[in-house]
Coordinates of C-alpha atoms in Angstrom, one line a residue:
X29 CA 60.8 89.7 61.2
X30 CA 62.1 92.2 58.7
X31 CA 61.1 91.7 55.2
X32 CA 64.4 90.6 53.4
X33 CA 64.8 87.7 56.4
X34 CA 61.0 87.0 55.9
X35 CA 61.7 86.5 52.0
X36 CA 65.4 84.8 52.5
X37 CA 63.7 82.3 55.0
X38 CA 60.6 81.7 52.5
X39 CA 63.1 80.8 49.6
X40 CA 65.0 78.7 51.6
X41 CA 61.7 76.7 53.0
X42 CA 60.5 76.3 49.2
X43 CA 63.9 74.9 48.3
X44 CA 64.0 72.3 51.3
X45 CA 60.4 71.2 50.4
X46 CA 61.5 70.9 46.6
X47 CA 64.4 68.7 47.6
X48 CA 61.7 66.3 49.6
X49 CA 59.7 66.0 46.5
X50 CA 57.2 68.7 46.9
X51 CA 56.1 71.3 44.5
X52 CA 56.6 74.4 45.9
X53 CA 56.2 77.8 45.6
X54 CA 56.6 81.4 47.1
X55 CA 54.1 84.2 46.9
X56 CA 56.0 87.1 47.4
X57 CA 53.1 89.6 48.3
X58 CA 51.2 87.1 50.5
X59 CA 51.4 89.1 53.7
X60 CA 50.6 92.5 52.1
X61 CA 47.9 91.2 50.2
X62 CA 44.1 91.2 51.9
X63 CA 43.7 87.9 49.4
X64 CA 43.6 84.4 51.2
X65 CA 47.3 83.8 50.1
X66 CA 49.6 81.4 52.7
X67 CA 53.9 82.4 52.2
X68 CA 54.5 79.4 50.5
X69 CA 52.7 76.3 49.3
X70 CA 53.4 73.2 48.3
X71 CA 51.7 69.9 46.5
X72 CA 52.8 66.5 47.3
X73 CA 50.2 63.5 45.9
X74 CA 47.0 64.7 46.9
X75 CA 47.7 67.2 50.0
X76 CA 48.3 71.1 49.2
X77 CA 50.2 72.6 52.3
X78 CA 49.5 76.3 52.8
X79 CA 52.5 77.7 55.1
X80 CA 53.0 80.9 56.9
X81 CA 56.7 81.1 57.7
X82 CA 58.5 82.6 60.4
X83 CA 62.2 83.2 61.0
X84 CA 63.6 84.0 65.0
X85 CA 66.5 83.6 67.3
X86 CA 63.9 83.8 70.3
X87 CA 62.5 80.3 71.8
X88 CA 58.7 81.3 70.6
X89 CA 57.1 83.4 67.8
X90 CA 53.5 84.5 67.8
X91 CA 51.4 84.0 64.1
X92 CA 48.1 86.3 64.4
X93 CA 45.0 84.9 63.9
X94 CA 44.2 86.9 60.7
X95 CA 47.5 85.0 59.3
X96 CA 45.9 81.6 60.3
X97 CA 42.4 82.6 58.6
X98 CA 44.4 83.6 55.4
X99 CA 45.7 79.9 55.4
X100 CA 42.2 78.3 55.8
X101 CA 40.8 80.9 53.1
X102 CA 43.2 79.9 50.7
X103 CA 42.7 75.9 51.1
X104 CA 39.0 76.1 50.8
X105 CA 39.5 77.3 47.5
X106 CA 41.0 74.0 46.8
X107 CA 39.1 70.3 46.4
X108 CA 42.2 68.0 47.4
X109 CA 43.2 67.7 51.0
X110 CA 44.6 71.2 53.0
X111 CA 46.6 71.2 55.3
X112 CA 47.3 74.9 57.0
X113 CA 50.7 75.3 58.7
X114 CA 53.1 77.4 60.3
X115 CA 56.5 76.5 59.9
X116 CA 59.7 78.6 61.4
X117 CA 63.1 78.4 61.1
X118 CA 64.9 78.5 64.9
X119 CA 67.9 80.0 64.2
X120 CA 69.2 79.3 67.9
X121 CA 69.0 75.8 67.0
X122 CA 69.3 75.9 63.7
X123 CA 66.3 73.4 62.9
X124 CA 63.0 74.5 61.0
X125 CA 60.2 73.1 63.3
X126 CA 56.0 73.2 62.1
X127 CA 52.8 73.1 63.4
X128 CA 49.6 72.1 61.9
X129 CA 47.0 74.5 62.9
X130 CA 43.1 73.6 63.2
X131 CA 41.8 76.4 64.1
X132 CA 41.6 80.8 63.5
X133 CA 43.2 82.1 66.6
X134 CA 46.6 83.5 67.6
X135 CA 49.0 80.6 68.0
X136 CA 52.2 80.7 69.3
X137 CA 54.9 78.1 67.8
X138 CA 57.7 77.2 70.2
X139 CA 60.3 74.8 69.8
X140 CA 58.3 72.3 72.5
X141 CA 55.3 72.5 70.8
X142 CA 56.6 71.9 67.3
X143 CA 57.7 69.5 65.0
X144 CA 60.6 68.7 63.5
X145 CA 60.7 69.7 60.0
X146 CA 62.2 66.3 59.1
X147 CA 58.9 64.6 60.5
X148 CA 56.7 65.9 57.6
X149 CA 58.6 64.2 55.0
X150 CA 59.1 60.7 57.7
X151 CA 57.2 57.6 57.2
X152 CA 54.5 58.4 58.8
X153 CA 53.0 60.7 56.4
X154 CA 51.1 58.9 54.1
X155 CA 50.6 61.1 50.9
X156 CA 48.3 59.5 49.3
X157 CA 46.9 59.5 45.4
X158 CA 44.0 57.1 45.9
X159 CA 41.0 59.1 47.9
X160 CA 41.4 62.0 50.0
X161 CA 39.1 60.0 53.1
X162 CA 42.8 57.6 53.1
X163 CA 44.8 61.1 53.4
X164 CA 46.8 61.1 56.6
X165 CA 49.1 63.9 57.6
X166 CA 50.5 63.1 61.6

């Protein structure tokens, strides 16, 4: 992904989150940097979402393990609830989809084994203000 659709996809992500409440921001030197830093996070009640974002016209893109790590690096910095994502924008479909990742290893996000953007801000994500144990992100 060239760098001004990298950054033009990571605005438009932040902006989208902002509208469903979040706070969100961008951190422009985030791949470039060798510091923990995700593309764009973003606060909602007690979660903090660390994102790598990805823009493609293909069916699939690949995120690199050492991306992942720099997600989980940067939420154990934090004490309230992480959650380290990838989210990419399918511009064949026009739909941003996301994963949840768990674990440091290459992952590749397809548009079968992703999530509706939409889903993240549904119902069934509880974001909660009480403990972090009552936290649940599906």
């Amino acid at each position: 992904m060239n760098k001004d659709v990298g950054r033009n996809a990571e605005r438009e992500l932040v902006s989208i989150l902002r509208e469903a409440g979040f706070n969100s921001v961008r951190i422009p030197t985030s791949n470039s940097s060798s510091n923990p830093l995700p593309d764009v996070f973003a606060t909602k009640g007690e979660v903090l979402l660390a994102i790598e974002v990805k823009s493609t016209w293909e069916e699939k893109v690949k995120v690199r393990s050492l991306q992942v790590a720099k997600l989980m690096g940067f939420l154990s910095m934090f004490p309230m609830r992480g959650v380290p994502m990838i989210a990419v924008k399918f511009k064949k479909i026009r739909e941003w989809r996301y994963v949840v990742v768990s674990e440091i290893t290459d992952v590749n996000v397809t548009i079968e084994n992703s999530k509706p953007m939409d889903e993240l801000f549904a119902e069934k994500v509880h974001w909660a203000k009480e403990t972090r144990e009552d936290t649940v992100l599906v």
